[in-house]
Amino acid sequence: MSTPEPLSADQAVARAVALAAAGGRSVLGIAGAPGAGKSTLARRVVTAVTEQLGPSVAVQVPMDGFHLANAALDALGRHDRKGAIDTFDAAGYVALVRRLTRTGGGLDDTETVWAPDFDRRVDEPVAGSIAVPPETVLVVSEGNYLLDQSAPWRELPGLFTETWACVVDDDVRIDRLVGRHMRHGRDHESARAWAVEVDGVNAARVTADLHRASVLVRT
């Protein structure tokens, strides 16, 4: 089977609007390597759906809310590899996705689900930050490891309504990461080192599974 041509970001946003307009609860998973543009695409989707269908219809719930706290990473000796697959509460994230799809946790259609966010200003997850009310018809969740084949991550494609994979030229992706790390306090040398050495290891793992997505999006 040939690999389908990636959609443009505009085409992907239009697809998401149509998915939301179809009614019922859909949960869209957007995967991609660090710096691939997942969060930017997720925000574009939520903005477009909100503009066309109204407030609370679409909500963004990032996988990054399940980063382990810095104190936990210090205790595990993994702070210098923050962002690796073992530095997330994977089981907690999968459980949340089940609740959002209304297939687990005894959830009914009248309950608001509260999800964690990630505050880049303090580099920490923040519990109970994002409300997903019952009227939400499209939840957009983005993260590195949504297509990973290890447990419990491998459960996610069966839970998401659709899985998208962001594809981007590697030099563009690295430049984005360097800029991000510099905005959060690193000098250029250390920002590039982190982008290539730490983020690069994670990117290689993520990229190996992007072919499992139902839709590719050029970002």
PDB file of N, CA and C in Angstrom, residues 82-179:
ATOM      1  N   LYS A  82      14.424  14.883  30.147  1.00  0.00           N
ATOM      2  CA  LYS A  82      13.009  15.239  30.170  1.00  0.00           C
ATOM      3  C   LYS A  82      12.449  15.276  28.751  1.00  0.00           C
ATOM      4  N   GLY A  83      11.307  14.632  28.555  1.00  0.00           N
ATOM      5  CA  GLY A  83      10.721  14.516  27.229  1.00  0.00           C
ATOM      6  C   GLY A  83      10.838  13.120  26.654  1.00  0.00           C
ATOM      7  N   ALA A  84      11.733  12.289  27.231  1.00  0.00           N
ATOM      8  CA  ALA A  84      11.818  10.889  26.819  1.00  0.00           C
ATOM      9  C   ALA A  84      10.530  10.166  27.207  1.00  0.00           C
ATOM     10  N   ILE A  85      10.283   9.041  26.575  1.00  0.00           N
ATOM     11  CA  ILE A  85       8.996   8.372  26.755  1.00  0.00           C
ATOM     12  C   ILE A  85       8.749   7.947  28.199  1.00  0.00           C
ATOM     13  N   ASP A  86       9.818   7.661  28.943  1.00  0.00           N
ATOM     14  CA  ASP A  86       9.640   7.212  30.328  1.00  0.00           C
ATOM     15  C   ASP A  86       9.541   8.362  31.315  1.00  0.00           C
ATOM     16  N   THR A  87       9.472   9.605  30.816  1.00  0.00           N
ATOM     17  CA  THR A  87       9.332  10.753  31.712  1.00  0.00           C
ATOM     18  C   THR A  87       7.905  11.292  31.719  1.00  0.00           C
ATOM     19  N   PHE A  88       6.970  10.469  31.254  1.00  0.00           N
ATOM     20  CA  PHE A  88       5.551  10.812  31.264  1.00  0.00           C
ATOM     21  C   PHE A  88       4.761   9.778  32.069  1.00  0.00           C
ATOM     22  N   ASP A  89       3.629  10.202  32.600  1.00  0.00           N
ATOM     23  CA  ASP A  89       2.678   9.285  33.233  1.00  0.00           C
ATOM     24  C   ASP A  89       1.794   8.710  32.124  1.00  0.00           C
ATOM     25  N   ALA A  90       2.302   7.686  31.460  1.00  0.00           N
ATOM     26  CA  ALA A  90       1.620   7.130  30.287  1.00  0.00           C
ATOM     27  C   ALA A  90       0.259   6.545  30.650  1.00  0.00           C
ATOM     28  N   ALA A  91       0.206   5.787  31.730  1.00  0.00           N
ATOM     29  CA  ALA A  91      -1.061   5.161  32.119  1.00  0.00           C
ATOM     30  C   ALA A  91      -2.109   6.217  32.458  1.00  0.00           C
ATOM     31  N   GLY A  92      -1.674   7.299  33.095  1.00  0.00           N
ATOM     32  CA  GLY A  92      -2.607   8.377  33.414  1.00  0.00           C
ATOM     33  C   GLY A  92      -3.161   9.031  32.165  1.00  0.00           C
ATOM     34  N   TYR A  93      -2.298   9.231  31.172  1.00  0.00           N
ATOM     35  CA  TYR A  93      -2.753   9.844  29.918  1.00  0.00           C
ATOM     36  C   TYR A  93      -3.735   8.931  29.190  1.00  0.00           C
ATOM     37  N   VAL A  94      -3.423   7.657  29.086  1.00  0.00           N
ATOM     38  CA  VAL A  94      -4.337   6.725  28.413  1.00  0.00           C
ATOM     39  C   VAL A  94      -5.681   6.687  29.133  1.00  0.00           C
ATOM     40  N   ALA A  95      -5.651   6.702  30.464  1.00  0.00           N
ATOM     41  CA  ALA A  95      -6.903   6.707  31.227  1.00  0.00           C
ATOM     42  C   ALA A  95      -7.720   7.959  30.929  1.00  0.00           C
ATOM     43  N   LEU A  96      -7.055   9.115  30.807  1.00  0.00           N
ATOM     44  CA  LEU A  96      -7.773  10.338  30.480  1.00  0.00           C
ATOM     45  C   LEU A  96      -8.403  10.240  29.087  1.00  0.00           C
ATOM     46  N   VAL A  97      -7.662   9.734  28.118  1.00  0.00           N
ATOM     47  CA  VAL A  97      -8.225   9.607  26.766  1.00  0.00           C
ATOM     48  C   VAL A  97      -9.458   8.706  26.790  1.00  0.00           C
ATOM     49  N   ARG A  98      -9.407   7.634  27.579  1.00  0.00           N
ATOM     50  CA  ARG A  98     -10.595   6.771  27.699  1.00  0.00           C
ATOM     51  C   ARG A  98     -11.786   7.554  28.240  1.00  0.00           C
ATOM     52  N   ARG A  99     -11.548   8.396  29.237  1.00  0.00           N
ATOM     53  CA  ARG A  99     -12.632   9.202  29.797  1.00  0.00           C
ATOM     54  C   ARG A  99     -13.163  10.193  28.763  1.00  0.00           C
ATOM     55  N   LEU A 100     -12.245  10.784  28.003  1.00  0.00           N
ATOM     56  CA  LEU A 100     -12.662  11.763  27.001  1.00  0.00           C
ATOM     57  C   LEU A 100     -13.482  11.126  25.885  1.00  0.00           C
ATOM     58  N   THR A 101     -13.183   9.872  25.575  1.00  0.00           N
ATOM     59  CA  THR A 101     -13.956   9.169  24.547  1.00  0.00           C
ATOM     60  C   THR A 101     -15.243   8.575  25.104  1.00  0.00           C
ATOM     61  N   ARG A 102     -15.386   8.696  26.432  1.00  0.00           N
ATOM     62  CA  ARG A 102     -16.572   8.158  27.118  1.00  0.00           C
ATOM     63  C   ARG A 102     -16.655   6.642  27.002  1.00  0.00           C
ATOM     64  N   THR A 103     -15.480   5.996  26.993  1.00  0.00           N
ATOM     65  CA  THR A 103     -15.447   4.537  26.954  1.00  0.00           C
ATOM     66  C   THR A 103     -14.848   3.944  28.221  1.00  0.00           C
ATOM     67  N   GLY A 104     -14.592   4.775  29.205  1.00  0.00           N
ATOM     68  CA  GLY A 104     -14.012   4.261  30.434  1.00  0.00           C
ATOM     69  C   GLY A 104     -14.281   5.173  31.607  1.00  0.00           C
ATOM     70  N   GLY A 105     -14.128   4.642  32.808  1.00  0.00           N
ATOM     71  CA  GLY A 105     -14.237   5.437  34.022  1.00  0.00           C
ATOM     72  C   GLY A 105     -15.652   5.710  34.481  1.00  0.00           C
ATOM     73  N   GLY A 106     -16.631   5.016  33.934  1.00  0.00           N
ATOM     74  CA  GLY A 106     -18.007   5.214  34.356  1.00  0.00           C
ATOM     75  C   GLY A 106     -18.550   6.590  34.026  1.00  0.00           C
ATOM     76  N   LEU A 107     -17.982   7.245  33.025  1.00  0.00           N
ATOM     77  CA  LEU A 107     -18.360   8.617  32.689  1.00  0.00           C
ATOM     78  C   LEU A 107     -19.676   8.650  31.933  1.00  0.00           C
ATOM     79  N   ASP A 108     -20.525   9.621  32.261  1.00  0.00           N
ATOM     80  CA  ASP A 108     -21.739   9.802  31.473  1.00  0.00           C
ATOM     81  C   ASP A 108     -21.624  11.088  30.659  1.00  0.00           C
ATOM     82  N   ASP A 109     -22.646  11.368  29.862  1.00  0.00           N
ATOM     83  CA  ASP A 109     -22.576  12.482  28.920  1.00  0.00           C
ATOM     84  C   ASP A 109     -22.801  13.839  29.565  1.00  0.00           C
ATOM     85  N   THR A 110     -22.991  13.891  30.879  1.00  0.00           N
ATOM     86  CA  THR A 110     -23.265  15.165  31.538  1.00  0.00           C
ATOM     87  C   THR A 110     -22.093  15.642  32.400  1.00  0.00           C
ATOM     88  N   GLU A 111     -21.000  14.907  32.411  1.00  0.00           N
ATOM     89  CA  GLU A 111     -19.892  15.206  33.313  1.00  0.00           C
ATOM     90  C   GLU A 111     -18.785  15.997  32.610  1.00  0.00           C
ATOM     91  N   THR A 112     -18.287  17.030  33.283  1.00  0.00           N
ATOM     92  CA  THR A 112     -17.108  17.748  32.813  1.00  0.00           C
ATOM     93  C   THR A 112     -15.861  16.989  33.236  1.00  0.00           C
ATOM     94  N   VAL A 113     -14.944  16.821  32.302  1.00  0.00           N
ATOM     95  CA  VAL A 113     -13.659  16.178  32.594  1.00  0.00           C
ATOM     96  C   VAL A 113     -12.610  17.271  32.747  1.00  0.00           C
ATOM     97  N   TRP A 114     -11.797  17.161  33.794  1.00  0.00           N
ATOM     98  CA  TRP A 114     -10.712  18.127  34.025  1.00  0.00           C
ATOM     99  C   TRP A 114      -9.387  17.462  33.672  1.00  0.00           C
ATOM    100  N   ALA A 115      -8.606  18.160  32.861  1.00  0.00           N
ATOM    101  CA  ALA A 115      -7.332  17.621  32.383  1.00  0.00           C
ATOM    102  C   ALA A 115      -6.184  18.533  32.799  1.00  0.00           C
ATOM    103  N   PRO A 116      -4.981  17.982  32.923  1.00  0.00           N
ATOM    104  CA  PRO A 116      -3.816  18.813  33.249  1.00  0.00           C
ATOM    105  C   PRO A 116      -3.279  19.536  32.022  1.00  0.00           C
ATOM    106  N   ASP A 117      -2.582  20.633  32.249  1.00  0.00           N
ATOM    107  CA  ASP A 117      -1.882  21.360  31.192  1.00  0.00           C
ATOM    108  C   ASP A 117      -0.392  21.359  31.536  1.00  0.00           C
ATOM    109  N   PHE A 118       0.419  21.916  30.647  1.00  0.00           N
ATOM    110  CA  PHE A 118       1.848  22.058  30.915  1.00  0.00           C
ATOM    111  C   PHE A 118       2.215  23.530  30.781  1.00  0.00           C
ATOM    112  N   ASP A 119       2.809  24.085  31.830  1.00  0.00           N
ATOM    113  CA  ASP A 119       3.188  25.495  31.849  1.00  0.00           C
ATOM    114  C   ASP A 119       4.666  25.608  31.501  1.00  0.00           C
ATOM    115  N   ARG A 120       4.971  26.057  30.282  1.00  0.00           N
ATOM    116  CA  ARG A 120       6.362  26.158  29.856  1.00  0.00           C
ATOM    117  C   ARG A 120       7.119  27.251  30.612  1.00  0.00           C
ATOM    118  N   ARG A 121       6.388  28.196  31.214  1.00  0.00           N
ATOM    119  CA  ARG A 121       7.072  29.259  31.954  1.00  0.00           C
ATOM    120  C   ARG A 121       7.795  28.709  33.173  1.00  0.00           C
ATOM    121  N   VAL A 122       7.200  27.698  33.805  1.00  0.00           N
ATOM    122  CA  VAL A 122       7.824  27.083  34.976  1.00  0.00           C
ATOM    123  C   VAL A 122       8.291  25.663  34.688  1.00  0.00           C
ATOM    124  N   ASP A 123       8.027  25.188  33.451  1.00  0.00           N
ATOM    125  CA  ASP A 123       8.472  23.864  33.012  1.00  0.00           C
ATOM    126  C   ASP A 123       7.885  22.749  33.875  1.00  0.00           C
ATOM    127  N   GLU A 124       6.593  22.908  34.211  1.00  0.00           N
ATOM    128  CA  GLU A 124       5.926  21.935  35.074  1.00  0.00           C
ATOM    129  C   GLU A 124       4.502  21.669  34.596  1.00  0.00           C
ATOM    130  N   PRO A 125       3.987  20.439  34.820  1.00  0.00           N
ATOM    131  CA  PRO A 125       2.564  20.179  34.584  1.00  0.00           C
ATOM    132  C   PRO A 125       1.720  20.849  35.664  1.00  0.00           C
ATOM    133  N   VAL A 126       0.491  21.191  35.293  1.00  0.00           N
ATOM    134  CA  VAL A 126      -0.428  21.840  36.234  1.00  0.00           C
ATOM    135  C   VAL A 126      -1.747  21.075  36.199  1.00  0.00           C
ATOM    136  N   ALA A 127      -2.079  20.431  37.308  1.00  0.00           N
ATOM    137  CA  ALA A 127      -3.263  19.571  37.362  1.00  0.00           C
ATOM    138  C   ALA A 127      -4.552  20.375  37.261  1.00  0.00           C
ATOM    139  N   GLY A 128      -5.592  19.745  36.743  1.00  0.00           N
ATOM    140  CA  GLY A 128      -6.934  20.318  36.759  1.00  0.00           C
ATOM    141  C   GLY A 128      -7.062  21.656  36.077  1.00  0.00           C
ATOM    142  N   SER A 129      -6.332  21.877  34.980  1.00  0.00           N
ATOM    143  CA  SER A 129      -6.288  23.189  34.335  1.00  0.00           C
ATOM    144  C   SER A 129      -7.258  23.355  33.170  1.00  0.00           C
ATOM    145  N   ILE A 130      -7.625  22.252  32.527  1.00  0.00           N
ATOM    146  CA  ILE A 130      -8.405  22.320  31.290  1.00  0.00           C
ATOM    147  C   ILE A 130      -9.738  21.619  31.492  1.00  0.00           C
ATOM    148  N   ALA A 131     -10.822  22.368  31.289  1.00  0.00           N
ATOM    149  CA  ALA A 131     -12.162  21.793  31.406  1.00  0.00           C
ATOM    150  C   ALA A 131     -12.630  21.300  30.045  1.00  0.00           C
ATOM    151  N   VAL A 132     -13.127  20.081  30.007  1.00  0.00           N
ATOM    152  CA  VAL A 132     -13.766  19.532  28.809  1.00  0.00           C
ATOM    153  C   VAL A 132     -15.231  19.296  29.163  1.00  0.00           C
ATOM    154  N   PRO A 133     -16.101  20.263  28.864  1.00  0.00           N
ATOM    155  CA  PRO A 133     -17.504  20.148  29.255  1.00  0.00           C
ATOM    156  C   PRO A 133     -18.249  19.141  28.382  1.00  0.00           C
ATOM    157  N   PRO A 134     -19.416  18.714  28.813  1.00  0.00           N
ATOM    158  CA  PRO A 134     -20.140  17.685  28.066  1.00  0.00           C
ATOM    159  C   PRO A 134     -20.534  18.099  26.658  1.00  0.00           C
ATOM    160  N   GLU A 135     -20.661  19.415  26.403  1.00  0.00           N
ATOM    161  CA  GLU A 135     -21.063  19.859  25.069  1.00  0.00           C
ATOM    162  C   GLU A 135     -19.915  19.844  24.062  1.00  0.00           C
ATOM    163  N   THR A 136     -18.696  19.565  24.510  1.00  0.00           N
ATOM    164  CA  THR A 136     -17.558  19.493  23.599  1.00  0.00           C
ATOM    165  C   THR A 136     -17.722  18.316  22.644  1.00  0.00           C
ATOM    166  N   VAL A 137     -17.600  18.586  21.346  1.00  0.00           N
ATOM    167  CA  VAL A 137     -17.728  17.514  20.352  1.00  0.00           C
ATOM    168  C   VAL A 137     -16.391  17.141  19.731  1.00  0.00           C
ATOM    169  N   LEU A 138     -15.369  17.996  19.898  1.00  0.00           N
ATOM    170  CA  LEU A 138     -14.043  17.668  19.372  1.00  0.00           C
ATOM    171  C   LEU A 138     -12.984  17.974  20.426  1.00  0.00           C
ATOM    172  N   VAL A 139     -12.304  16.933  20.869  1.00  0.00           N
ATOM    173  CA  VAL A 139     -11.141  17.080  21.741  1.00  0.00           C
ATOM    174  C   VAL A 139      -9.907  16.842  20.884  1.00  0.00           C
ATOM    175  N   VAL A 140      -8.962  17.773  20.940  1.00  0.00           N
ATOM    176  CA  VAL A 140      -7.720  17.655  20.166  1.00  0.00           C
ATOM    177  C   VAL A 140      -6.575  17.451  21.146  1.00  0.00           C
ATOM    178  N   SER A 141      -5.910  16.303  21.037  1.00  0.00           N
ATOM    179  CA  SER A 141      -4.814  16.006  21.951  1.00  0.00           C
ATOM    180  C   SER A 141      -3.565  15.726  21.145  1.00  0.00           C
ATOM    181  N   GLU A 142      -2.477  16.427  21.476  1.00  0.00           N
ATOM    182  CA  GLU A 142      -1.246  16.285  20.708  1.00  0.00           C
ATOM    183  C   GLU A 142      -0.103  15.851  21.609  1.00  0.00           C
ATOM    184  N   GLY A 143       0.824  15.081  21.034  1.00  0.00           N
ATOM    185  CA  GLY A 143       1.966  14.626  21.809  1.00  0.00           C
ATOM    186  C   GLY A 143       2.913  13.771  20.988  1.00  0.00           C
ATOM    187  N   ASN A 144       4.083  13.546  21.530  1.00  0.00           N
ATOM    188  CA  ASN A 144       5.104  12.802  20.793  1.00  0.00           C
ATOM    189  C   ASN A 144       4.751  11.340  20.569  1.00  0.00           C
ATOM    190  N   TYR A 145       4.182  10.687  21.573  1.00  0.00           N
ATOM    191  CA  TYR A 145       4.195   9.224  21.596  1.00  0.00           C
ATOM    192  C   TYR A 145       2.824   8.585  21.361  1.00  0.00           C
ATOM    193  N   LEU A 146       1.945   9.290  20.688  1.00  0.00           N
ATOM    194  CA  LEU A 146       0.580   8.791  20.505  1.00  0.00           C
ATOM    195  C   LEU A 146       0.509   7.574  19.592  1.00  0.00           C
ATOM    196  N   LEU A 147       1.568   7.322  18.833  1.00  0.00           N
ATOM    197  CA  LEU A 147       1.590   6.169  17.931  1.00  0.00           C
ATOM    198  C   LEU A 147       2.622   5.126  18.347  1.00  0.00           C
ATOM    199  N   ASP A 148       3.212   5.297  19.518  1.00  0.00           N
ATOM    200  CA  ASP A 148       4.238   4.361  19.975  1.00  0.00           C
ATOM    201  C   ASP A 148       3.626   2.978  20.211  1.00  0.00           C
ATOM    202  N   GLN A 149       4.404   1.944  19.938  1.00  0.00           N
ATOM    203  CA  GLN A 149       3.871   0.584  20.010  1.00  0.00           C
ATOM    204  C   GLN A 149       4.136  -0.118  21.335  1.00  0.00           C
ATOM    205  N   SER A 150       4.717   0.598  22.306  1.00  0.00           N
ATOM    206  CA  SER A 150       4.924  -0.005  23.623  1.00  0.00           C
ATOM    207  C   SER A 150       3.678   0.213  24.481  1.00  0.00           C
ATOM    208  N   ALA A 151       3.545  -0.630  25.525  1.00  0.00           N
ATOM    209  CA  ALA A 151       2.427  -0.486  26.459  1.00  0.00           C
ATOM    210  C   ALA A 151       2.701   0.680  27.402  1.00  0.00           C
ATOM    211  N   PRO A 152       1.656   1.435  27.792  1.00  0.00           N
ATOM    212  CA  PRO A 152       0.257   1.352  27.349  1.00  0.00           C
ATOM    213  C   PRO A 152      -0.053   2.246  26.143  1.00  0.00           C
ATOM    214  N   TRP A 153       0.978   2.901  25.561  1.00  0.00           N
ATOM    215  CA  TRP A 153       0.754   3.837  24.468  1.00  0.00           C
ATOM    216  C   TRP A 153       0.031   3.190  23.292  1.00  0.00           C
ATOM    217  N   ARG A 154       0.302   1.908  23.049  1.00  0.00           N
ATOM    218  CA  ARG A 154      -0.257   1.250  21.869  1.00  0.00           C
ATOM    219  C   ARG A 154      -1.777   1.161  21.888  1.00  0.00           C
ATOM    220  N   GLU A 155      -2.385   1.437  23.033  1.00  0.00           N
ATOM    221  CA  GLU A 155      -3.849   1.448  23.115  1.00  0.00           C
ATOM    222  C   GLU A 155      -4.452   2.691  22.450  1.00  0.00           C
ATOM    223  N   LEU A 156      -3.674   3.747  22.301  1.00  0.00           N
ATOM    224  CA  LEU A 156      -4.232   5.038  21.905  1.00  0.00           C
ATOM    225  C   LEU A 156      -4.851   5.065  20.506  1.00  0.00           C
ATOM    226  N   PRO A 157      -4.206   4.505  19.465  1.00  0.00           N
ATOM    227  CA  PRO A 157      -4.837   4.583  18.137  1.00  0.00           C
ATOM    228  C   PRO A 157      -6.238   3.982  18.093  1.00  0.00           C
ATOM    229  N   GLY A 158      -6.494   2.975  18.918  1.00  0.00           N
ATOM    230  CA  GLY A 158      -7.828   2.383  18.972  1.00  0.00           C
ATOM    231  C   GLY A 158      -8.847   3.235  19.706  1.00  0.00           C
ATOM    232  N   LEU A 159      -8.360   4.246  20.455  1.00  0.00           N
ATOM    233  CA  LEU A 159      -9.263   5.132  21.187  1.00  0.00           C
ATOM    234  C   LEU A 159      -9.570   6.402  20.406  1.00  0.00           C
ATOM    235  N   PHE A 160      -8.568   6.922  19.691  1.00  0.00           N
ATOM    236  CA  PHE A 160      -8.778   8.157  18.935  1.00  0.00           C
ATOM    237  C   PHE A 160      -9.703   7.925  17.746  1.00  0.00           C
ATOM    238  N   THR A 161     -10.513   8.931  17.443  1.00  0.00           N
ATOM    239  CA  THR A 161     -11.354   8.888  16.243  1.00  0.00           C
ATOM    240  C   THR A 161     -10.480   8.899  14.998  1.00  0.00           C
ATOM    241  N   GLU A 162      -9.469   9.765  14.992  1.00  0.00           N
ATOM    242  CA  GLU A 162      -8.455   9.798  13.947  1.00  0.00           C
ATOM    243  C   GLU A 162      -7.102  10.077  14.595  1.00  0.00           C
ATOM    244  N   THR A 163      -6.037   9.568  13.977  1.00  0.00           N
ATOM    245  CA  THR A 163      -4.687   9.920  14.397  1.00  0.00           C
ATOM    246  C   THR A 163      -3.994  10.617  13.233  1.00  0.00           C
ATOM    247  N   TRP A 164      -3.458  11.785  13.511  1.00  0.00           N
ATOM    248  CA  TRP A 164      -2.715  12.553  12.514  1.00  0.00           C
ATOM    249  C   TRP A 164      -1.236  12.541  12.885  1.00  0.00           C
ATOM    250  N   ALA A 165      -0.389  12.568  11.872  1.00  0.00           N
ATOM    251  CA  ALA A 165       1.050  12.665  12.088  1.00  0.00           C
ATOM    252  C   ALA A 165       1.580  13.905  11.379  1.00  0.00           C
ATOM    253  N   CYS A 166       2.264  14.752  12.118  1.00  0.00           N
ATOM    254  CA  CYS A 166       2.879  15.947  11.541  1.00  0.00           C
ATOM    255  C   CYS A 166       4.218  15.573  10.919  1.00  0.00           C
ATOM    256  N   VAL A 167       4.406  15.962   9.663  1.00  0.00           N
ATOM    257  CA  VAL A 167       5.669  15.701   8.978  1.00  0.00           C
ATOM    258  C   VAL A 167       6.275  17.040   8.567  1.00  0.00           C
ATOM    259  N   VAL A 168       7.588  17.154   8.756  1.00  0.00           N
ATOM    260  CA  VAL A 168       8.281  18.428   8.512  1.00  0.00           C
ATOM    261  C   VAL A 168       9.744  18.125   8.220  1.00  0.00           C
ATOM    262  N   ASP A 169      10.382  18.977   7.446  1.00  0.00           N
ATOM    263  CA  ASP A 169      11.811  18.815   7.186  1.00  0.00           C
ATOM    264  C   ASP A 169      12.591  18.926   8.494  1.00  0.00           C
ATOM    265  N   ASP A 170      13.605  18.080   8.640  1.00  0.00           N
ATOM    266  CA  ASP A 170      14.305  17.989   9.915  1.00  0.00           C
ATOM    267  C   ASP A 170      15.027  19.281  10.283  1.00  0.00           C
ATOM    268  N   ASP A 171      15.584  19.985   9.300  1.00  0.00           N
ATOM    269  CA  ASP A 171      16.291  21.218   9.638  1.00  0.00           C
ATOM    270  C   ASP A 171      15.344  22.292  10.142  1.00  0.00           C
ATOM    271  N   VAL A 172      14.123  22.318   9.586  1.00  0.00           N
ATOM    272  CA  VAL A 172      13.105  23.256  10.064  1.00  0.00           C
ATOM    273  C   VAL A 172      12.707  22.914  11.489  1.00  0.00           C
ATOM    274  N   ARG A 173      12.508  21.636  11.739  1.00  0.00           N
ATOM    275  CA  ARG A 173      12.107  21.172  13.068  1.00  0.00           C
ATOM    276  C   ARG A 173      13.160  21.540  14.113  1.00  0.00           C
ATOM    277  N   ILE A 174      14.425  21.327  13.798  1.00  0.00           N
ATOM    278  CA  ILE A 174      15.494  21.633  14.749  1.00  0.00           C
ATOM    279  C   ILE A 174      15.590  23.142  14.989  1.00  0.00           C
ATOM    280  N   ASP A 175      15.446  23.927  13.934  1.00  0.00           N
ATOM    281  CA  ASP A 175      15.475  25.386  14.117  1.00  0.00           C
ATOM    282  C   ASP A 175      14.351  25.841  15.042  1.00  0.00           C
ATOM    283  N   ARG A 176      13.178  25.244  14.893  1.00  0.00           N
ATOM    284  CA  ARG A 176      12.064  25.582  15.784  1.00  0.00           C
ATOM    285  C   ARG A 176      12.412  25.255  17.228  1.00  0.00           C
ATOM    286  N   LEU A 177      13.012  24.086  17.439  1.00  0.00           N
ATOM    287  CA  LEU A 177      13.351  23.675  18.794  1.00  0.00           C
ATOM    288  C   LEU A 177      14.400  24.593  19.412  1.00  0.00           C
ATOM    289  N   VAL A 178      15.409  24.962  18.637  1.00  0.00           N
ATOM    290  CA  VAL A 178      16.439  25.863  19.155  1.00  0.00           C
ATOM    291  C   VAL A 178      15.807  27.185  19.588  1.00  0.00           C
ATOM    292  N   GLY A 179      14.920  27.715  18.752  1.00  0.00           N
ATOM    293  CA  GLY A 179      14.238  28.949  19.112  1.00  0.00           C
ATOM    294  C   GLY A 179      13.406  28.806  20.370  1.00  0.00           C
TER     295      GLY A 179
END
